[in-house]
XYZ file of C-alpha atoms in Angstrom:
697
model
C -139.846 73.588 -110.159
C -142.216 72.357 -107.500
C -142.653 73.953 -104.111
C -144.814 72.707 -101.300
C -144.880 74.387 -97.899
C -146.767 72.953 -94.972
C -146.896 74.074 -91.365
C -146.898 71.368 -88.694
C -146.083 71.486 -85.022
C -144.891 67.900 -85.493
C -141.554 69.194 -86.725
C -141.082 71.536 -83.774
C -141.166 70.153 -80.286
C -140.542 72.157 -77.145
C -137.718 70.976 -74.930
C -136.465 72.499 -71.719
C -136.089 76.255 -72.293
C -135.994 75.843 -76.074
C -137.057 74.159 -79.285
C -136.155 71.109 -81.343
C -136.309 70.844 -85.135
C -136.311 67.431 -86.819
C -135.192 66.525 -90.364
C -137.716 64.968 -92.798
C -136.320 61.465 -92.161
C -136.316 61.995 -88.405
C -132.632 61.051 -88.120
C -131.271 64.546 -87.470
C -132.327 66.951 -84.736
C -131.162 70.443 -83.927
C -131.985 71.757 -80.481
C -132.025 75.453 -79.626
C -132.294 77.160 -76.263
C -131.617 80.422 -74.453
C -129.728 80.284 -71.162
C -129.525 83.561 -69.283
C -130.092 85.413 -72.539
C -127.345 83.566 -74.440
C -128.330 81.428 -77.470
C -127.116 77.840 -77.769
C -127.718 75.003 -80.196
C -126.820 71.308 -80.370
C -127.161 68.539 -82.972
C -128.179 64.897 -82.542
C -127.992 62.171 -85.217
C -129.787 58.854 -84.657
C -129.815 59.525 -80.917
C -126.058 60.256 -80.877
C -124.753 63.645 -79.846
C -122.839 65.204 -82.767
C -122.491 68.849 -81.726
C -122.625 69.493 -78.002
C -124.215 72.640 -76.645
C -122.534 75.489 -78.568
C -122.862 79.253 -78.400
C -124.135 81.510 -81.162
C -123.490 85.209 -81.472
C -122.444 88.274 -83.463
C -120.196 91.014 -82.080
C -120.407 94.591 -83.324
C -117.567 97.079 -83.633
C -119.080 99.606 -81.241
C -118.311 97.322 -78.271
C -121.718 95.717 -78.317
C -123.009 92.349 -79.343
C -125.986 90.333 -80.486
C -124.994 87.389 -78.332
C -126.415 88.208 -74.901
C -129.452 89.703 -73.128
C -131.673 88.079 -75.745
C -135.274 87.063 -75.236
C -137.440 84.813 -77.376
C -140.097 86.846 -79.160
C -141.612 84.441 -81.647
C -141.011 81.204 -83.566
C -142.252 80.036 -86.963
C -141.922 76.666 -88.618
C -142.433 75.285 -92.095
C -141.823 72.149 -94.105
C -140.636 72.580 -97.689
C -140.696 70.051 -100.517
C -139.005 71.566 -103.521
C -137.118 70.652 -106.691
C -135.241 72.638 -109.320
C -133.336 72.105 -112.541
C -129.722 73.302 -112.746
C -128.552 74.846 -116.006
C -125.464 72.625 -115.871
C -124.921 69.926 -113.306
C -124.526 66.404 -112.067
C -128.228 65.651 -112.509
C -131.284 67.013 -114.280
C -133.313 67.656 -111.137
C -132.189 68.473 -107.604
C -134.465 67.789 -104.646
C -134.594 70.453 -101.933
C -136.547 69.090 -98.967
C -136.183 70.411 -95.448
C -137.926 71.583 -92.294
C -137.276 75.127 -91.104
C -137.425 76.895 -87.766
C -137.224 80.700 -87.520
C -136.489 82.133 -84.087
C -137.026 85.848 -83.564
C -134.894 87.296 -80.763
C -134.976 90.704 -79.098
C -132.088 92.212 -77.160
C -133.660 93.832 -74.133
C -131.108 96.577 -73.417
C -130.723 97.845 -77.023
C -134.107 96.770 -78.469
C -132.211 95.325 -81.423
C -133.538 92.291 -83.233
C -131.788 89.290 -84.711
C -133.342 86.149 -86.100
C -131.871 82.678 -86.199
C -133.023 80.464 -89.059
C -132.422 76.723 -88.880
C -132.958 74.250 -91.714
C -132.937 70.498 -91.148
C -132.161 68.402 -94.236
C -131.784 64.640 -94.171
C -128.026 64.975 -94.663
C -127.361 68.006 -92.505
C -128.240 71.093 -90.519
C -127.864 74.701 -91.688
C -128.375 77.946 -89.813
C -127.815 81.644 -90.400
C -128.168 85.016 -88.699
C -130.813 87.345 -90.113
C -130.865 91.067 -89.339
C -134.323 92.532 -90.105
C -134.931 96.175 -90.950
C -135.126 98.106 -87.665
C -134.626 101.552 -86.165
C -131.946 100.521 -83.676
C -129.746 98.681 -86.174
C -129.263 100.111 -89.633
C -125.671 100.340 -90.905
C -123.336 98.293 -88.729
C -119.866 96.737 -88.633
C -119.207 93.169 -87.541
C -116.054 92.808 -85.463
C -116.420 89.088 -84.776
C -118.710 86.109 -85.091
C -118.605 83.588 -82.273
C -120.340 80.582 -83.759
C -119.153 77.480 -81.961
C -119.052 73.849 -83.052
C -118.336 71.812 -79.919
C -117.468 68.316 -81.072
C -118.046 65.141 -79.078
C -114.714 63.455 -79.660
C -111.199 63.489 -81.051
C -112.274 62.785 -84.619
C -110.122 61.988 -87.599
C -109.938 65.214 -89.595
C -108.898 66.224 -93.116
C -107.653 69.800 -92.958
C -105.548 72.519 -94.526
C -104.085 75.581 -92.754
C -106.248 78.657 -92.247
C -104.480 80.861 -94.790
C -106.643 83.887 -95.649
C -104.938 84.148 -99.050
C -104.688 80.610 -100.389
C -106.220 77.137 -100.298
C -103.373 75.605 -102.289
C -102.225 73.150 -99.631
C -101.913 69.391 -99.308
C -104.522 67.985 -96.940
C -103.407 66.710 -93.565
C -105.065 63.615 -92.116
C -104.817 63.189 -88.355
C -106.754 63.743 -85.124
C -108.174 67.074 -84.002
C -105.803 67.021 -81.043
C -102.854 66.840 -83.479
C -103.718 69.967 -85.471
C -100.686 72.249 -85.310
C -99.651 74.317 -88.318
C -96.229 75.051 -86.793
C -95.308 71.393 -87.338
C -96.015 71.483 -91.079
C -93.530 71.921 -93.903
C -95.171 74.808 -95.765
C -92.370 75.153 -98.309
C -94.399 73.346 -100.942
C -95.048 75.892 -103.637
C -97.646 78.028 -101.868
C -96.685 81.633 -102.476
C -98.846 83.375 -99.919
C -99.257 82.643 -96.237
C -101.344 84.810 -93.942
C -101.277 82.333 -91.088
C -100.792 83.855 -87.650
C -102.515 81.126 -85.646
C -101.093 77.619 -85.598
C -104.538 76.273 -84.678
C -106.617 77.740 -87.520
C -108.021 75.611 -90.334
C -110.130 76.188 -93.403
C -113.568 74.959 -94.228
C -114.923 72.695 -95.626
C -113.639 70.546 -92.763
C -114.258 66.832 -93.256
C -114.194 64.570 -90.195
C -114.956 60.989 -89.157
C -115.708 59.797 -85.634
C -114.478 56.549 -84.125
C -118.000 55.105 -84.353
C -118.209 55.746 -88.101
C -120.095 59.063 -88.276
C -119.012 61.381 -91.102
C -119.180 65.055 -90.234
C -118.509 68.068 -92.440
C -118.521 71.731 -91.374
C -118.792 74.308 -94.143
C -120.843 77.343 -95.218
C -123.163 78.268 -98.067
C -124.207 81.434 -99.897
C -121.268 83.626 -98.916
C -122.489 86.934 -100.357
C -121.357 90.357 -99.092
C -119.593 88.636 -96.201
C -116.104 87.273 -95.533
C -115.149 83.614 -95.688
C -115.359 81.624 -92.445
C -112.298 79.780 -91.159
C -112.209 77.832 -87.884
C -110.090 78.277 -84.772
C -109.409 74.944 -83.090
C -109.099 74.287 -79.379
C -107.348 70.932 -79.530
C -107.804 69.987 -75.884
C -111.621 69.949 -75.852
C -112.285 69.642 -79.607
C -113.980 73.022 -79.904
C -114.178 74.827 -83.234
C -115.001 78.542 -83.338
C -115.737 80.652 -86.395
C -112.988 83.000 -87.570
C -114.065 85.563 -90.141
C -111.443 86.991 -92.480
C -110.728 90.658 -91.693
C -110.174 93.564 -94.041
C -107.149 95.879 -94.119
C -108.116 97.676 -90.886
C -109.353 94.628 -88.985
C -113.103 94.874 -89.538
C -114.922 91.734 -90.635
C -117.983 92.957 -92.517
C -119.889 96.149 -93.311
C -123.623 95.505 -93.474
C -126.924 97.343 -93.650
C -130.268 95.936 -92.573
C -132.123 94.019 -93.803
C -129.371 91.479 -94.431
C -128.253 87.951 -93.616
C -125.083 86.043 -92.875
C -124.030 83.028 -94.919
C -125.429 79.658 -93.867
C -123.278 77.670 -91.434
C -123.606 74.013 -92.427
C -123.085 70.734 -90.614
C -123.421 67.624 -92.755
C -123.854 64.363 -90.863
C -124.246 60.745 -91.976
C -123.040 57.231 -91.271
C -122.577 56.774 -95.037
C -119.803 58.815 -96.683
C -121.717 58.782 -99.963
C -124.363 61.048 -98.417
C -121.724 63.720 -97.793
C -119.951 63.632 -101.130
C -123.216 63.422 -103.068
C -125.040 66.123 -101.122
C -126.569 69.127 -102.895
C -127.288 70.916 -99.610
C -124.789 73.723 -100.302
C -126.352 74.460 -103.687
C -129.857 74.274 -102.216
C -129.003 76.961 -99.666
C -128.210 79.468 -102.418
C -130.712 81.650 -104.243
C -132.198 80.416 -107.551
C -130.735 81.462 -110.880
C -130.937 85.218 -111.466
C -129.972 85.118 -115.160
C -133.025 85.405 -117.404
C -131.444 84.193 -120.651
C -129.125 81.283 -119.894
C -128.746 80.111 -123.486
C -125.108 81.291 -123.576
C -124.126 79.018 -120.664
C -122.751 75.877 -122.253
C -120.427 73.116 -121.027
C -116.961 73.094 -122.545
C -114.103 70.665 -122.955
C -110.893 72.462 -123.818
C -107.143 72.274 -124.344
C -104.675 75.080 -123.997
C -101.270 76.715 -124.001
C -100.711 76.314 -120.282
C -99.085 73.052 -119.179
C -96.117 73.654 -121.460
C -95.241 76.697 -119.352
C -95.515 74.725 -116.109
C -93.146 72.031 -117.376
C -90.643 74.598 -118.675
C -91.060 74.052 -122.408
C -92.136 77.665 -122.921
C -92.812 80.877 -120.995
C -95.783 83.119 -120.344
C -93.717 86.218 -121.077
C -92.514 87.339 -124.473
C -89.114 88.663 -123.496
C -88.012 86.084 -120.984
C -87.048 88.637 -118.325
C -86.723 92.354 -117.750
C -83.067 92.016 -118.766
C -84.194 91.151 -122.272
C -85.463 94.685 -122.821
C -83.435 97.026 -124.954
C -81.858 99.444 -122.473
C -82.228 102.446 -124.791
C -85.714 101.988 -126.265
C -87.305 99.784 -123.569
C -88.666 97.651 -126.371
C -89.313 94.022 -125.564
C -86.975 91.645 -127.350
C -88.316 88.119 -127.940
C -86.740 85.349 -125.887
C -87.615 82.605 -128.371
C -89.499 80.587 -125.711
C -92.803 82.456 -125.691
C -95.678 79.948 -125.756
C -98.550 82.181 -126.854
C -97.552 82.753 -130.452
C -99.850 82.844 -133.436
C -98.200 79.767 -134.909
C -98.340 77.716 -131.703
C -101.957 78.698 -131.047
C -102.951 77.533 -134.528
C -101.341 74.172 -133.735
C -103.568 73.834 -130.662
C -106.615 74.912 -132.677
C -105.868 72.229 -135.255
C -105.609 69.607 -132.515
C -108.865 70.763 -130.905
C -110.695 70.651 -134.238
C -109.309 67.211 -135.103
C -110.393 65.670 -131.798
C -113.673 67.467 -131.220
C -112.782 69.858 -128.399
C -114.901 72.942 -127.830
C -112.231 75.473 -126.986
C -108.600 76.533 -126.693
C -107.220 78.525 -123.766
C -104.142 80.694 -124.316
C -102.207 82.100 -121.365
C -99.450 84.663 -121.832
C -101.056 86.320 -124.871
C -101.077 89.871 -123.472
C -98.311 92.276 -122.510
C -97.212 92.563 -118.890
C -95.901 89.098 -118.010
C -92.301 90.311 -117.732
C -93.107 92.202 -114.548
C -96.300 90.746 -113.137
C -95.485 88.659 -110.082
C -94.483 89.730 -106.576
C -94.010 93.438 -107.286
C -97.368 94.626 -105.975
C -97.854 96.834 -109.009
C -101.225 98.361 -109.709
C -101.352 98.461 -113.513
C -99.364 95.552 -114.950
C -102.074 94.289 -117.328
C -104.647 96.078 -119.473
C -106.300 92.821 -120.752
C -106.566 94.119 -124.316
C -103.029 94.522 -125.710
C -101.458 91.390 -127.234
C -97.753 90.666 -127.563
C -96.222 91.367 -131.001
C -96.176 87.656 -131.909
C -99.865 87.082 -131.083
C -102.313 88.225 -133.778
C -105.731 88.351 -132.151
C -107.776 88.714 -135.328
C -105.851 86.111 -137.300
C -106.105 83.578 -134.490
C -109.804 84.106 -133.890
C -110.614 83.994 -137.603
C -108.673 80.742 -137.837
C -110.456 79.254 -134.805
C -113.827 80.231 -136.244
C -112.985 78.522 -139.530
C -112.288 75.339 -137.539
C -115.449 75.659 -135.384
C -113.344 76.096 -132.243
C -113.955 78.726 -129.555
C -111.097 80.647 -127.972
C -111.073 80.991 -124.172
C -109.776 84.321 -122.861
C -107.274 84.600 -120.017
C -107.137 87.476 -117.528
C -104.363 87.310 -114.942
C -104.967 90.193 -112.545
C -101.780 89.684 -110.469
C -103.993 90.483 -107.475
C -104.612 94.059 -108.641
C -108.368 94.030 -108.297
C -108.985 97.755 -108.701
C -107.008 97.704 -111.952
C -109.062 94.761 -113.235
C -112.353 96.426 -112.403
C -111.218 99.615 -114.193
C -110.447 97.615 -117.335
C -113.249 95.036 -117.079
C -115.710 96.586 -119.537
C -113.016 97.084 -122.182
C -111.788 93.529 -121.626
C -115.300 92.135 -122.047
C -115.854 94.223 -125.169
C -112.742 92.643 -126.674
C -114.086 89.184 -125.831
C -117.420 89.943 -127.472
C -115.708 91.452 -130.515
C -113.891 88.196 -131.233
C -116.525 85.760 -129.942
C -114.876 84.469 -126.759
C -117.560 82.631 -124.716
C -115.563 82.361 -121.482
C -112.630 83.723 -119.512
C -110.218 82.131 -117.075
C -109.297 84.727 -114.467
C -106.323 84.583 -112.112
C -105.516 86.268 -108.789
C -101.929 85.293 -108.041
C -100.171 87.560 -105.557
C -101.054 89.870 -102.721
C -104.291 91.754 -103.163
C -104.385 95.398 -104.186
C -105.960 97.348 -102.388
C -103.128 96.579 -99.985
C -103.963 94.710 -96.822
C -107.034 92.971 -98.222
C -107.157 89.171 -98.302
C -108.482 86.838 -100.979
C -111.057 85.564 -98.461
C -112.223 88.953 -97.127
C -115.564 90.656 -97.783
C -114.051 92.983 -100.398
C -112.740 90.109 -102.507
C -115.840 87.945 -102.055
C -117.826 90.866 -103.431
C -115.343 91.258 -106.280
C -115.536 87.621 -107.394
C -119.336 87.755 -107.315
C -119.355 91.139 -109.081
C -117.259 89.786 -111.950
C -119.637 86.845 -112.357
C -122.604 89.234 -112.481
C -120.954 91.594 -114.998
C -119.930 88.656 -117.145
C -123.538 87.431 -117.053
C -124.730 90.878 -118.149
C -122.478 90.460 -121.182
C -123.438 86.801 -121.762
C -119.986 85.508 -120.844
C -118.824 82.669 -118.593
C -116.052 82.872 -115.997
C -113.655 80.326 -114.472
C -111.743 81.872 -111.568
C -108.381 80.718 -110.232
C -106.859 81.759 -106.889
C -110.312 82.983 -105.806
C -112.110 82.386 -102.527
C -113.569 78.885 -102.530
C -117.108 78.586 -103.931
C -120.094 78.115 -101.635
C -122.830 77.350 -104.173
C -122.998 80.749 -105.918
C -122.999 78.886 -109.246
C -126.680 78.102 -108.652
C -127.497 81.813 -108.621
C -125.067 82.707 -111.412
C -124.446 79.501 -113.386
C -122.215 81.413 -115.795
C -119.690 81.126 -112.914
C -118.983 77.847 -114.609
C -115.985 76.685 -112.566
C -113.224 77.753 -110.195
C -109.911 76.438 -108.960
C -109.726 77.573 -105.294
C -107.719 74.538 -104.172
C -104.419 72.849 -104.869
C -104.749 71.840 -108.509
C -102.896 69.533 -110.856
C -100.347 72.232 -111.749
C -98.482 71.722 -108.454
C -97.309 68.331 -109.711
C -95.125 70.003 -112.344
C -92.818 72.017 -110.083
C -93.335 71.217 -106.390
C -93.643 68.287 -104.020
C -96.935 67.708 -105.789
C -100.267 66.306 -104.694
C -100.163 62.911 -102.962
C -102.309 60.078 -104.361
C -104.964 60.647 -101.675
C -105.483 64.286 -102.690
C -108.184 63.656 -105.291
C -110.081 61.348 -102.924
C -110.404 64.205 -100.404
C -111.315 67.122 -102.684
C -114.848 65.797 -103.467
C -115.534 65.853 -99.696
C -114.198 69.390 -99.310
C -113.631 71.846 -102.154
C -116.158 70.316 -104.587
C -119.061 70.556 -102.133
C -119.222 74.268 -102.990
C -119.141 74.023 -106.777
C -117.315 72.720 -109.863
C -113.520 72.680 -109.819
C -111.202 73.314 -112.762
C -108.640 70.741 -111.621
C -107.025 70.375 -115.105
C -106.693 66.565 -115.289
C -105.511 64.428 -118.188
C -101.720 64.428 -117.744
C -100.243 61.460 -119.683
C -96.518 62.268 -119.508
C -96.426 61.844 -115.760
C -92.732 62.241 -114.907
C -91.207 65.672 -115.460
C -87.802 64.231 -116.429
C -89.313 63.844 -119.901
C -88.725 67.592 -120.265
C -85.574 67.884 -118.159
C -83.521 64.820 -117.092
C -82.582 66.556 -113.843
C -86.202 66.948 -112.701
C -87.575 64.586 -110.076
C -91.120 65.979 -109.956
C -94.049 63.934 -111.192
C -97.816 63.636 -111.055
C -98.718 61.230 -108.229
C -101.009 59.116 -110.370
C -101.314 56.387 -112.938
C -102.407 57.260 -116.445
C -105.852 55.698 -116.060
C -106.450 57.581 -112.814
C -106.091 60.756 -114.879
C -108.947 59.454 -117.039
C -111.099 58.598 -114.019
C -110.773 62.154 -112.693
C -113.010 63.395 -115.521
C -115.843 61.563 -113.769
C -114.929 61.854 -110.091
C -114.036 65.588 -110.205
C -117.237 67.193 -111.458
C -117.008 70.261 -113.651
C -118.919 71.382 -116.761
C -115.610 72.948 -117.855
C -112.918 70.285 -118.224
C -109.418 70.670 -119.605
C -107.312 68.062 -121.333
C -104.269 69.622 -119.755
C -101.341 67.819 -121.357
C -99.536 68.772 -124.564
C -101.021 67.711 -127.916
C -97.881 65.750 -128.812
C -98.209 63.731 -125.612
C -101.772 62.736 -126.428
C -100.679 61.680 -129.903
C -98.533 58.982 -128.244
C -101.495 57.437 -126.422
C -104.479 57.908 -128.708
C -106.193 54.734 -127.472
C -106.322 56.073 -123.896
C -107.036 59.597 -125.139
C -110.279 58.274 -126.615
C -111.887 58.289 -123.177
C -111.187 62.022 -122.763
C -112.753 62.599 -126.178
C -115.820 60.515 -125.303
C -116.550 61.586 -121.722
C -119.241 64.279 -121.400
C -119.050 67.174 -118.947
C -122.790 67.681 -118.348
C -124.995 65.002 -116.815
C -128.586 63.918 -116.284
C -127.825 61.638 -113.338
C -124.951 60.784 -110.987
C -124.524 58.021 -108.419
C -121.778 57.692 -105.825
C -121.198 53.949 -105.553
C -118.300 53.901 -103.075
C -116.727 56.634 -100.991
C -114.223 56.997 -98.188
C -112.394 60.311 -97.750
C -108.655 59.928 -98.128
C -108.984 56.380 -99.484
C -111.198 55.849 -102.536
C -114.139 57.071 -104.603
C -116.240 55.450 -107.341
C -118.776 57.498 -109.295
C -121.025 56.792 -112.281
C -122.717 59.484 -114.338
C -125.256 59.418 -117.160
C -124.706 61.614 -120.190
C -127.106 64.585 -120.391
C -128.029 63.819 -123.991
C -127.876 60.023 -124.337
C -128.363 56.748 -122.477
C -124.608 56.264 -122.052
C -122.979 56.033 -118.630
C -119.412 56.741 -117.537
C -117.588 55.431 -114.473
C -114.590 56.786 -112.618
C -112.887 54.969 -109.746
C -109.802 56.261 -107.930
C -107.727 55.193 -104.953
C -105.008 56.607 -102.738
C -101.501 55.143 -102.410
C -103.030 51.750 -101.595
C -103.975 49.337 -104.347
C -107.511 47.999 -104.011
C -109.995 45.605 -105.570
C -113.643 46.560 -105.788
C -116.729 44.749 -107.078
C -119.265 47.086 -108.684
C -122.890 46.245 -109.399
C -124.104 47.562 -112.738
C -127.729 47.918 -111.609
C -127.629 51.611 -112.540
C -127.824 50.587 -116.207
C -131.249 50.384 -117.880
C -132.831 47.005 -117.248
C -133.090 44.819 -120.335
C -130.571 46.813 -122.380
C -127.082 45.809 -123.492
C -124.076 48.116 -123.200
C -120.610 48.033 -124.693
C -118.276 48.656 -121.764
C -114.859 50.010 -122.726
C -112.656 49.587 -119.657
C -109.506 51.657 -119.206
C -107.616 50.116 -116.305
C -104.214 49.973 -114.648
C -101.833 47.355 -115.980
C -100.844 44.438 -113.758
C -97.513 46.106 -113.028
C -98.849 49.677 -112.740
C -97.793 51.841 -109.816
C -98.080 55.628 -109.459
C -94.331 55.988 -108.824
C -92.657 52.935 -110.317
C -94.688 52.378 -113.483
C -97.431 55.015 -113.882
C -98.084 54.618 -117.614
C -98.902 50.905 -117.573
C -102.525 50.455 -118.679
C -104.802 48.093 -120.590
C -108.032 48.648 -122.505
C -110.668 45.996 -123.051
C -114.229 45.921 -124.362
C -117.045 43.659 -123.122
C -120.837 43.530 -123.375
C -122.689 43.995 -120.076
C -126.216 44.408 -118.686
C -127.689 45.767 -115.463
C -127.503 42.280 -113.924
C -123.711 42.058 -114.222
C -120.946 42.871 -111.770
C -117.482 44.179 -112.578
C -114.336 43.694 -110.557
C -112.110 46.762 -110.591
C -108.422 46.344 -109.818
C -106.830 49.682 -108.988
C -103.057 49.973 -108.673
C -101.336 52.064 -106.029
C -102.314 55.663 -106.825
C -104.411 54.307 -109.655
C -107.862 54.360 -111.159
C -110.302 52.882 -113.624
C -112.413 54.665 -116.240
C -115.268 52.983 -118.109
C -117.619 54.131 -120.840
C -120.928 52.253 -121.141
C -122.421 52.790 -124.591
C -125.944 51.485 -125.103
C -126.288 49.027 -127.981
């Protein structure tokens, strides 16, 4: 790591009643001022106003605030040139260069102090509230945060409803003035809805102005603080922070010294700068794990999709009615997926095709009565069903050099999970599990808490820390969305926290544009376990009456392994389905999940994305290109390849007659020799994609 700090007044100029901080490139400026004791900021990009004058402020529960009667005490500036190496990531080295302005404010009537810290990166602005140690403010309760983002126009916006309990929604694409949750059809498979305002949206919020400026509002380093949503005033395009409350309506309990999360505003006239930004990661603290040798990328398969498509069940008995009325013993339904025999079949497939691990869901007792009952103690995370032999399975996996991945569904009962966590981790260590997939389906217990509240944010981070103490990795589902915490605890290897591939099996599904939006939103905060790789795309394969399907072509499913970054990637379909298409399956076998370099060649949110990545341990490159419902042709320069070297390019592409709905499994594979001086023309079908492996010769 390198770190250079310099102090120059060049980066801080004094404007009327305030200060101006400039990014290293000079393209971005953030202006701060106090007007009658009230703090305001604004943002300018290439001489264009991006954020108009907007208020800042924190409100305390005892009917006071840190938003008025403020005076400027002192300012400090610095310029930082830094770099660091992620344990797992999209590139070997991440640059962290910015200019920083710290503004120390004093509230005259209470003598309380609050600092505002601004950072100006080339791709965005970040700021946070800092509460130093002080006599007049020790333990305090935040009742509201009134951070404003006053936009300059009626931008195109990609948004999902401000549900405090779920992010599992299809993105809406319209104008800010058209945001209205009451007009949406929310009967799309989302189980929880805590939406009381029809004008509340979630962050990250991706936007585009009429003059081609891309704008993204998000947050970073959410630690001991609730998630920030945004209230929208559609008439004047004003966004205001909305913190997620706890069960009694308080937002956050804090003690000085402490800080808020960073509020981030990414700005560029090139969409690739947004989707490729590492600003969110850079705003998090460095890795706190001393020995990171246990943190390893994994490609896995699992007993999971077969439950979603109805082939098998998570539960052993099928329903509560299958219990013997006299003895209360569970009687097998005959459809249980997590059996010893079935798990061995998956282990054999993983060993044959070189996968690192096998996930098994539904292995432990409790699935007969887990969902929707708000029960405290459904799972103990250590007791298997009668037809699942833990020792036999793990001995068998070890003999095949395959790791088992644990599954902990909490059913939202967080207190129960924390009570059992040490015993659950001991079981994992006993049998050599390197990682766990955790789940938080259902309403949260303690009752009245939300998935996005301070209590649950602390829980998700606590589990990552305790897993790190035990040299284990965690992949959370139904958690609050990540905000770069994987830099600090890289054993938090992945998360879901968005509408994943599973919705295609039993709901209206994810439209073809969905995967072109997620890299601009959910993935800015950290790797996503999206579970790609579905080859049997139409669900009528399993039940002729089903009309559901994955909104994709087969080769788009391959491309997602490159466009949707994660060091933990699942080949989500059934082994027997892959056996039908072994030529296409080869790309999933070949594609790495850890990288030394990544380049975003084309990007437009809601339309298309083309990414190339270089394998962490070789000179091979891999390309993924995806599109929305519109077919497109793209010419790609191969100048990312090493000059003077030849590569064998294996191209997995949509067939001439491919279409996500009409003919999704039409594909062709061809091999050619290319160099860095060549161009390739990619022809993507409607809802389609292209995947390419470049192997150096």
